[in-house]
Amino acid sequence: MDALVFDFDGLIVDTEWPAFVTVAEVFGAHGLELTLAQWQDRIGRGDNAPWTELLASMLGTDIDHILIDDERRARKNALTDAQPLQPGVLELLEEADRLGLATAVASSSPYGWVRHHLDRLGILDRFAVVRTRDDVVRTKPAPDLFLAACEALGVAAHRAVALEDSVHGVAAAKAARMYCVAVPNRVTSGGDFSAADLLVDSLEALELAGLLVTGPDPTHDGA
């Protein structure tokens, strides 16, 4: 193993819960319910239609998409800016540094969003590479982001470990032929993570030294 490639949203910072809660609040204000199951299919990918289209469809009428999203986005951003690092992130980065592993971020979110939070939390310089939706044509579940991150690090994808919190992210990592550790959060838990090579409850439970001994297997294709 030569590198760790982290997803961002929901893995490094719990941005997923503020996103879901604030959209659900808007649906509730219109007398509708947005279920977690309805929201989960959007997580980890960058090709979703605006969530306001679902709202308009359920209401059966046209709405001011921009105004509704702008008002909700302000609350979401405020909640997200209050979120700390997810448990185990800093310790994992420190262990990777001790073991001489390169680290990168591969996210379907825009670069400005990712950089803002990495900088806010003081860990931007912990990553040699940051690749986002601004760097590729296809976002997750396509493998392009992970492949771009590995190429920038100068490592073969099968020699890198992907850390993901979403089913779509796991699919992207496996399509890139990477070893993948799934770390579901309170929004993504309950998804089908059977394609992952390893499933852990938290990054705190991941021991890189043990992973170096037991895997990844460069012949493993995830099939």
PDB file of C-alpha atoms in Angstrom:
ATOM      1  CA  MET A   1       0.000   0.000   0.000  1.00  0.00           C
ATOM      2  CA  ASP A   2       1.366   3.378  -1.049  1.00  0.00           C
ATOM      3  CA  ALA A   3      -1.467   5.820  -0.426  1.00  0.00           C
ATOM      4  CA  LEU A   4      -4.765   6.639   1.233  1.00  0.00           C
ATOM      5  CA  VAL A   5      -7.415   8.455  -0.782  1.00  0.00           C
ATOM      6  CA  PHE A   6     -10.163  10.009   1.323  1.00  0.00           C
ATOM      7  CA  ASP A   7     -13.642  10.957   0.276  1.00  0.00           C
ATOM      8  CA  PHE A   8     -14.633  14.277   1.842  1.00  0.00           C
ATOM      9  CA  ASP A   9     -18.338  14.813   2.567  1.00  0.00           C
ATOM     10  CA  GLY A  10     -19.530  12.587   5.382  1.00  0.00           C
ATOM     11  CA  LEU A  11     -16.111  11.028   5.918  1.00  0.00           C
ATOM     12  CA  ILE A  12     -13.759  13.843   6.923  1.00  0.00           C
ATOM     13  CA  VAL A  13     -16.562  16.174   8.026  1.00  0.00           C
ATOM     14  CA  ASP A  14     -20.210  15.318   8.645  1.00  0.00           C
ATOM     15  CA  THR A  15     -21.607  17.590   5.963  1.00  0.00           C
ATOM     16  CA  GLU A  16     -24.281  15.052   5.079  1.00  0.00           C
ATOM     17  CA  TRP A  17     -26.474  15.495   8.142  1.00  0.00           C
ATOM     18  CA  PRO A  18     -26.815  19.294   7.829  1.00  0.00           C
ATOM     19  CA  ALA A  19     -27.607  18.838   4.134  1.00  0.00           C
ATOM     20  CA  PHE A  20     -30.356  16.301   4.791  1.00  0.00           C
ATOM     21  CA  VAL A  21     -31.847  18.058   7.807  1.00  0.00           C
ATOM     22  CA  THR A  22     -32.122  21.438   6.112  1.00  0.00           C
ATOM     23  CA  VAL A  23     -33.743  20.017   2.979  1.00  0.00           C
ATOM     24  CA  ALA A  24     -36.133  17.955   5.114  1.00  0.00           C
ATOM     25  CA  GLU A  25     -37.077  21.171   6.937  1.00  0.00           C
ATOM     26  CA  VAL A  26     -38.043  22.793   3.628  1.00  0.00           C
ATOM     27  CA  PHE A  27     -40.185  19.785   2.690  1.00  0.00           C
ATOM     28  CA  GLY A  28     -41.819  19.909   6.117  1.00  0.00           C
ATOM     29  CA  ALA A  29     -42.604  23.604   5.706  1.00  0.00           C
ATOM     30  CA  HIS A  30     -44.537  22.635   2.566  1.00  0.00           C
ATOM     31  CA  GLY A  31     -46.448  19.872   4.360  1.00  0.00           C
ATOM     32  CA  LEU A  32     -44.326  17.093   2.866  1.00  0.00           C
ATOM     33  CA  GLU A  33     -41.970  14.480   4.259  1.00  0.00           C
ATOM     34  CA  LEU A  34     -38.526  13.788   2.840  1.00  0.00           C
ATOM     35  CA  THR A  35     -37.381  10.375   3.980  1.00  0.00           C
ATOM     36  CA  LEU A  36     -33.785   9.391   4.546  1.00  0.00           C
ATOM     37  CA  ALA A  37     -34.187   6.663   1.924  1.00  0.00           C
ATOM     38  CA  GLN A  38     -35.208   9.262  -0.673  1.00  0.00           C
ATOM     39  CA  TRP A  39     -32.122  11.329   0.144  1.00  0.00           C
ATOM     40  CA  GLN A  40     -29.585   8.505   0.303  1.00  0.00           C
ATOM     41  CA  ASP A  41     -29.518   7.861  -3.438  1.00  0.00           C
ATOM     42  CA  ARG A  42     -28.100  11.364  -3.951  1.00  0.00           C
ATOM     43  CA  ILE A  43     -25.167  10.926  -1.590  1.00  0.00           C
ATOM     44  CA  GLY A  44     -21.658  10.571  -2.968  1.00  0.00           C
ATOM     45  CA  ARG A  45     -22.405  11.619  -6.532  1.00  0.00           C
ATOM     46  CA  GLY A  46     -22.271  14.915  -8.386  1.00  0.00           C
ATOM     47  CA  ASP A  47     -24.765  14.313 -11.197  1.00  0.00           C
ATOM     48  CA  ASN A  48     -27.979  14.719  -9.226  1.00  0.00           C
ATOM     49  CA  ALA A  49     -30.826  16.905 -10.408  1.00  0.00           C
ATOM     50  CA  PRO A  50     -31.501  19.785  -7.991  1.00  0.00           C
ATOM     51  CA  TRP A  51     -33.407  18.617  -4.929  1.00  0.00           C
ATOM     52  CA  THR A  52     -35.905  21.390  -5.557  1.00  0.00           C
ATOM     53  CA  GLU A  53     -37.091  19.457  -8.615  1.00  0.00           C
ATOM     54  CA  LEU A  54     -38.221  16.654  -6.324  1.00  0.00           C
ATOM     55  CA  LEU A  55     -39.981  19.192  -4.128  1.00  0.00           C
ATOM     56  CA  ALA A  56     -41.789  20.735  -7.105  1.00  0.00           C
ATOM     57  CA  SER A  57     -42.762  17.285  -8.375  1.00  0.00           C
ATOM     58  CA  MET A  58     -44.229  16.269  -5.022  1.00  0.00           C
ATOM     59  CA  LEU A  59     -46.069  19.590  -4.723  1.00  0.00           C
ATOM     60  CA  GLY A  60     -47.351  19.317  -8.252  1.00  0.00           C
ATOM     61  CA  THR A  61     -46.639  22.988  -8.939  1.00  0.00           C
ATOM     62  CA  ASP A  62     -43.825  25.298  -9.991  1.00  0.00           C
ATOM     63  CA  ILE A  63     -41.673  26.938  -7.313  1.00  0.00           C
ATOM     64  CA  ASP A  64     -38.909  29.535  -7.105  1.00  0.00           C
ATOM     65  CA  HIS A  65     -36.042  27.025  -7.137  1.00  0.00           C
ATOM     66  CA  ILE A  66     -33.276  29.588  -6.697  1.00  0.00           C
ATOM     67  CA  LEU A  67     -34.864  31.461  -3.791  1.00  0.00           C
ATOM     68  CA  ILE A  68     -35.801  28.288  -1.904  1.00  0.00           C
ATOM     69  CA  ASP A  69     -32.349  26.774  -2.356  1.00  0.00           C
ATOM     70  CA  ASP A  70     -30.517  29.987  -1.416  1.00  0.00           C
ATOM     71  CA  GLU A  71     -32.460  30.320   1.844  1.00  0.00           C
ATOM     72  CA  ARG A  72     -31.861  26.703   2.754  1.00  0.00           C
ATOM     73  CA  ARG A  73     -28.192  26.800   1.706  1.00  0.00           C
ATOM     74  CA  ALA A  74     -27.429  29.613   4.146  1.00  0.00           C
ATOM     75  CA  ARG A  75     -28.700  27.515   7.060  1.00  0.00           C
ATOM     76  CA  LYS A  76     -26.907  24.396   5.807  1.00  0.00           C
ATOM     77  CA  ASN A  77     -23.601  26.256   5.508  1.00  0.00           C
ATOM     78  CA  ALA A  78     -23.936  27.663   9.019  1.00  0.00           C
ATOM     79  CA  LEU A  79     -24.585  24.206  10.454  1.00  0.00           C
ATOM     80  CA  THR A  80     -21.747  22.673   8.463  1.00  0.00           C
ATOM     81  CA  ASP A  81     -19.259  25.327   9.549  1.00  0.00           C
ATOM     82  CA  ALA A  82     -19.907  24.210  13.124  1.00  0.00           C
ATOM     83  CA  GLN A  83     -19.012  20.585  12.370  1.00  0.00           C
ATOM     84  CA  PRO A  84     -15.690  19.234  13.697  1.00  0.00           C
ATOM     85  CA  LEU A  85     -13.500  16.602  12.106  1.00  0.00           C
ATOM     86  CA  GLN A  86     -15.063  13.168  12.159  1.00  0.00           C
ATOM     87  CA  PRO A  87     -13.629  10.876  14.864  1.00  0.00           C
ATOM     88  CA  GLY A  88     -10.342   9.260  13.870  1.00  0.00           C
ATOM     89  CA  VAL A  89      -9.499  11.491  10.905  1.00  0.00           C
ATOM     90  CA  LEU A  90      -6.574  13.316  12.491  1.00  0.00           C
ATOM     91  CA  GLU A  91      -5.190  10.171  14.090  1.00  0.00           C
ATOM     92  CA  LEU A  92      -5.376   8.330  10.761  1.00  0.00           C
ATOM     93  CA  LEU A  93      -3.534  11.134   8.982  1.00  0.00           C
ATOM     94  CA  GLU A  94      -0.834  11.059  11.647  1.00  0.00           C
ATOM     95  CA  GLU A  95      -0.488   7.283  11.332  1.00  0.00           C
ATOM     96  CA  ALA A  96      -0.277   7.557   7.543  1.00  0.00           C
ATOM     97  CA  ASP A  97       2.515  10.096   7.941  1.00  0.00           C
ATOM     98  CA  ARG A  98       4.430   7.789  10.290  1.00  0.00           C
ATOM     99  CA  LEU A  99       4.066   4.920   7.827  1.00  0.00           C
ATOM    100  CA  GLY A 100       5.170   7.019   4.862  1.00  0.00           C
ATOM    101  CA  LEU A 101       1.827   6.806   3.030  1.00  0.00           C
ATOM    102  CA  ALA A 102       0.773   9.541   0.632  1.00  0.00           C
ATOM    103  CA  THR A 103      -2.667  11.042   1.229  1.00  0.00           C
ATOM    104  CA  ALA A 104      -5.220  12.612  -1.097  1.00  0.00           C
ATOM    105  CA  VAL A 105      -8.845  13.719  -1.208  1.00  0.00           C
ATOM    106  CA  ALA A 106     -11.197  12.691  -4.024  1.00  0.00           C
ATOM    107  CA  SER A 107     -14.590  14.401  -3.761  1.00  0.00           C
ATOM    108  CA  SER A 108     -17.627  14.885  -5.982  1.00  0.00           C
ATOM    109  CA  SER A 109     -18.111  18.323  -4.410  1.00  0.00           C
ATOM    110  CA  PRO A 110     -16.655  21.567  -5.830  1.00  0.00           C
ATOM    111  CA  TYR A 111     -13.068  22.479  -4.960  1.00  0.00           C
ATOM    112  CA  GLY A 112     -14.020  25.668  -3.101  1.00  0.00           C
ATOM    113  CA  TRP A 113     -16.302  23.733  -0.747  1.00  0.00           C
ATOM    114  CA  VAL A 114     -13.694  21.086   0.026  1.00  0.00           C
ATOM    115  CA  ARG A 115     -10.808  23.528   0.419  1.00  0.00           C
ATOM    116  CA  HIS A 116     -12.835  25.810   2.702  1.00  0.00           C
ATOM    117  CA  HIS A 117     -13.486  23.051   5.205  1.00  0.00           C
ATOM    118  CA  LEU A 118     -10.026  21.467   5.023  1.00  0.00           C
ATOM    119  CA  ASP A 119      -8.548  24.908   5.645  1.00  0.00           C
ATOM    120  CA  ARG A 120     -11.079  25.705   8.388  1.00  0.00           C
ATOM    121  CA  LEU A 121     -10.126  22.526  10.211  1.00  0.00           C
ATOM    122  CA  GLY A 122      -6.385  23.023   9.746  1.00  0.00           C
ATOM    123  CA  ILE A 123      -5.690  19.899   7.704  1.00  0.00           C
ATOM    124  CA  LEU A 124      -5.387  21.196   4.147  1.00  0.00           C
ATOM    125  CA  ASP A 125      -1.625  20.760   4.182  1.00  0.00           C
ATOM    126  CA  ARG A 126      -2.009  17.138   5.303  1.00  0.00           C
ATOM    127  CA  PHE A 127      -3.036  16.158   1.766  1.00  0.00           C
ATOM    128  CA  ALA A 128      -0.575  16.135  -1.102  1.00  0.00           C
ATOM    129  CA  VAL A 129      -3.433  16.114  -3.613  1.00  0.00           C
ATOM    130  CA  VAL A 130      -7.049  17.310  -3.660  1.00  0.00           C
ATOM    131  CA  ARG A 131      -9.191  16.306  -6.619  1.00  0.00           C
ATOM    132  CA  THR A 132     -12.827  17.387  -6.960  1.00  0.00           C
ATOM    133  CA  ARG A 133     -15.634  17.553  -9.495  1.00  0.00           C
ATOM    134  CA  ASP A 134     -13.835  20.554 -11.021  1.00  0.00           C
ATOM    135  CA  ASP A 135     -11.037  18.239 -12.203  1.00  0.00           C
ATOM    136  CA  VAL A 136     -12.990  15.522 -14.013  1.00  0.00           C
ATOM    137  CA  VAL A 137     -15.799  15.070 -16.525  1.00  0.00           C
ATOM    138  CA  ARG A 138     -17.504  12.271 -14.594  1.00  0.00           C
ATOM    139  CA  THR A 139     -17.979  12.215 -10.843  1.00  0.00           C
ATOM    140  CA  LYS A 140     -18.726   9.214  -8.628  1.00  0.00           C
ATOM    141  CA  PRO A 141     -19.874   6.485  -9.096  1.00  0.00           C
ATOM    142  CA  ALA A 142     -17.493   6.691 -12.082  1.00  0.00           C
ATOM    143  CA  PRO A 143     -13.868   5.958 -11.100  1.00  0.00           C
ATOM    144  CA  ASP A 144     -12.429   9.165 -12.582  1.00  0.00           C
ATOM    145  CA  LEU A 145     -11.901  11.069  -9.327  1.00  0.00           C
ATOM    146  CA  PHE A 146     -10.021   8.244  -7.664  1.00  0.00           C
ATOM    147  CA  LEU A 147      -7.944   7.617 -10.770  1.00  0.00           C
ATOM    148  CA  ALA A 148      -7.112  11.314 -11.033  1.00  0.00           C
ATOM    149  CA  ALA A 149      -6.031  11.419  -7.391  1.00  0.00           C
ATOM    150  CA  CYS A 150      -3.832   8.352  -7.762  1.00  0.00           C
ATOM    151  CA  GLU A 151      -2.275   9.686 -10.964  1.00  0.00           C
ATOM    152  CA  ALA A 152      -1.473  12.992  -9.256  1.00  0.00           C
ATOM    153  CA  LEU A 153       0.122  11.111  -6.347  1.00  0.00           C
ATOM    154  CA  GLY A 154       2.121   8.992  -8.775  1.00  0.00           C
ATOM    155  CA  VAL A 155       0.797   5.699  -7.397  1.00  0.00           C
ATOM    156  CA  ALA A 156      -1.007   2.810  -9.066  1.00  0.00           C
ATOM    157  CA  ALA A 157      -4.667   2.651  -8.110  1.00  0.00           C
ATOM    158  CA  HIS A 158      -4.387  -0.951  -6.941  1.00  0.00           C
ATOM    159  CA  ARG A 159      -1.684   0.197  -4.507  1.00  0.00           C
ATOM    160  CA  ALA A 160      -3.987   2.754  -2.880  1.00  0.00           C
ATOM    161  CA  VAL A 161      -6.791   2.415  -0.336  1.00  0.00           C
ATOM    162  CA  ALA A 162     -10.007   4.393  -0.783  1.00  0.00           C
ATOM    163  CA  LEU A 163     -11.916   5.516   2.295  1.00  0.00           C
ATOM    164  CA  GLU A 164     -15.613   6.059   1.592  1.00  0.00           C
ATOM    165  CA  ASP A 165     -18.873   6.677   3.423  1.00  0.00           C
ATOM    166  CA  SER A 166     -21.346   6.183   0.560  1.00  0.00           C
ATOM    167  CA  VAL A 167     -22.456   3.321  -1.660  1.00  0.00           C
ATOM    168  CA  HIS A 168     -21.770   5.397  -4.784  1.00  0.00           C
ATOM    169  CA  GLY A 169     -18.289   6.187  -3.500  1.00  0.00           C
ATOM    170  CA  VAL A 170     -17.565   2.511  -2.907  1.00  0.00           C
ATOM    171  CA  ALA A 171     -18.701   1.758  -6.463  1.00  0.00           C
ATOM    172  CA  ALA A 172     -16.311   4.415  -7.775  1.00  0.00           C
ATOM    173  CA  ALA A 173     -13.390   3.013  -5.794  1.00  0.00           C
ATOM    174  CA  LYS A 174     -14.016  -0.544  -6.943  1.00  0.00           C
ATOM    175  CA  ALA A 175     -14.371   0.621 -10.565  1.00  0.00           C
ATOM    176  CA  ALA A 176     -10.896   2.125 -10.130  1.00  0.00           C
ATOM    177  CA  ARG A 177      -9.718  -1.301  -8.859  1.00  0.00           C
ATOM    178  CA  MET A 178      -8.824   0.096  -5.459  1.00  0.00           C
ATOM    179  CA  TYR A 179      -9.056  -1.570  -2.087  1.00  0.00           C
ATOM    180  CA  CYS A 180     -11.976   0.159  -0.372  1.00  0.00           C
ATOM    181  CA  VAL A 181     -12.798   0.706   3.274  1.00  0.00           C
ATOM    182  CA  ALA A 182     -16.415   1.756   3.876  1.00  0.00           C
ATOM    183  CA  VAL A 183     -17.180   3.956   6.877  1.00  0.00           C
ATOM    184  CA  PRO A 184     -20.939   4.662   6.876  1.00  0.00           C
ATOM    185  CA  ASN A 185     -22.254   7.660   8.786  1.00  0.00           C
ATOM    186  CA  ARG A 186     -25.685   8.375  10.268  1.00  0.00           C
ATOM    187  CA  VAL A 187     -27.062   9.351   6.858  1.00  0.00           C
ATOM    188  CA  THR A 188     -25.524   6.567   4.766  1.00  0.00           C
ATOM    189  CA  SER A 189     -25.813   3.717   7.268  1.00  0.00           C
ATOM    190  CA  GLY A 190     -28.190   1.031   6.122  1.00  0.00           C
ATOM    191  CA  GLY A 191     -26.926   1.129   2.553  1.00  0.00           C
ATOM    192  CA  ASP A 192     -25.580  -1.906   0.739  1.00  0.00           C
ATOM    193  CA  PHE A 193     -21.828  -1.821   1.347  1.00  0.00           C
ATOM    194  CA  SER A 194     -21.206  -5.416   0.302  1.00  0.00           C
ATOM    195  CA  ALA A 195     -18.875  -4.288  -2.503  1.00  0.00           C
ATOM    196  CA  ALA A 196     -16.436  -2.784   0.013  1.00  0.00           C
ATOM    197  CA  ASP A 197     -13.394  -4.807   1.039  1.00  0.00           C
ATOM    198  CA  LEU A 198     -13.705  -3.747   4.655  1.00  0.00           C
ATOM    199  CA  LEU A 199     -16.555  -2.198   6.644  1.00  0.00           C
ATOM    200  CA  VAL A 200     -15.846  -0.278   9.864  1.00  0.00           C
ATOM    201  CA  ASP A 201     -18.054   1.791  12.146  1.00  0.00           C
ATOM    202  CA  SER A 202     -15.567   4.647  12.407  1.00  0.00           C
ATOM    203  CA  LEU A 203     -12.134   5.672  11.182  1.00  0.00           C
ATOM    204  CA  GLU A 204     -11.101   5.212  14.802  1.00  0.00           C
ATOM    205  CA  ALA A 205     -11.479   1.453  14.236  1.00  0.00           C
ATOM    206  CA  LEU A 206      -9.133   1.373  11.235  1.00  0.00           C
ATOM    207  CA  GLU A 207      -5.567   0.235  11.918  1.00  0.00           C
ATOM    208  CA  LEU A 208      -3.286   1.033   8.998  1.00  0.00           C
ATOM    209  CA  ALA A 209      -0.419  -1.060  10.312  1.00  0.00           C
ATOM    210  CA  GLY A 210      -2.634  -4.135  10.248  1.00  0.00           C
ATOM    211  CA  LEU A 211      -3.951  -3.251   6.814  1.00  0.00           C
ATOM    212  CA  LEU A 212      -0.386  -3.064   5.507  1.00  0.00           C
ATOM    213  CA  VAL A 213       0.104  -6.656   6.603  1.00  0.00           C
ATOM    214  CA  THR A 214      -3.216  -8.150   5.519  1.00  0.00           C
ATOM    215  CA  GLY A 215      -4.041  -6.165   2.389  1.00  0.00           C
ATOM    216  CA  PRO A 216      -4.752  -4.786  -0.080  1.00  0.00           C
ATOM    217  CA  ASP A 217      -4.401  -7.648  -2.543  1.00  0.00           C
ATOM    218  CA  PRO A 218      -3.287  -6.202  -5.933  1.00  0.00           C
ATOM    219  CA  THR A 219      -5.087  -9.068  -7.714  1.00  0.00           C
ATOM    220  CA  HIS A 220      -8.424  -8.324  -6.030  1.00  0.00           C
ATOM    221  CA  ASP A 221     -10.999  -6.928  -8.455  1.00  0.00           C
ATOM    222  CA  GLY A 222     -13.957  -6.624  -6.134  1.00  0.00           C
ATOM    223  CA  ALA A 223     -15.953  -9.268  -8.004  1.00  0.00           C
TER     224      ALA A 223
END
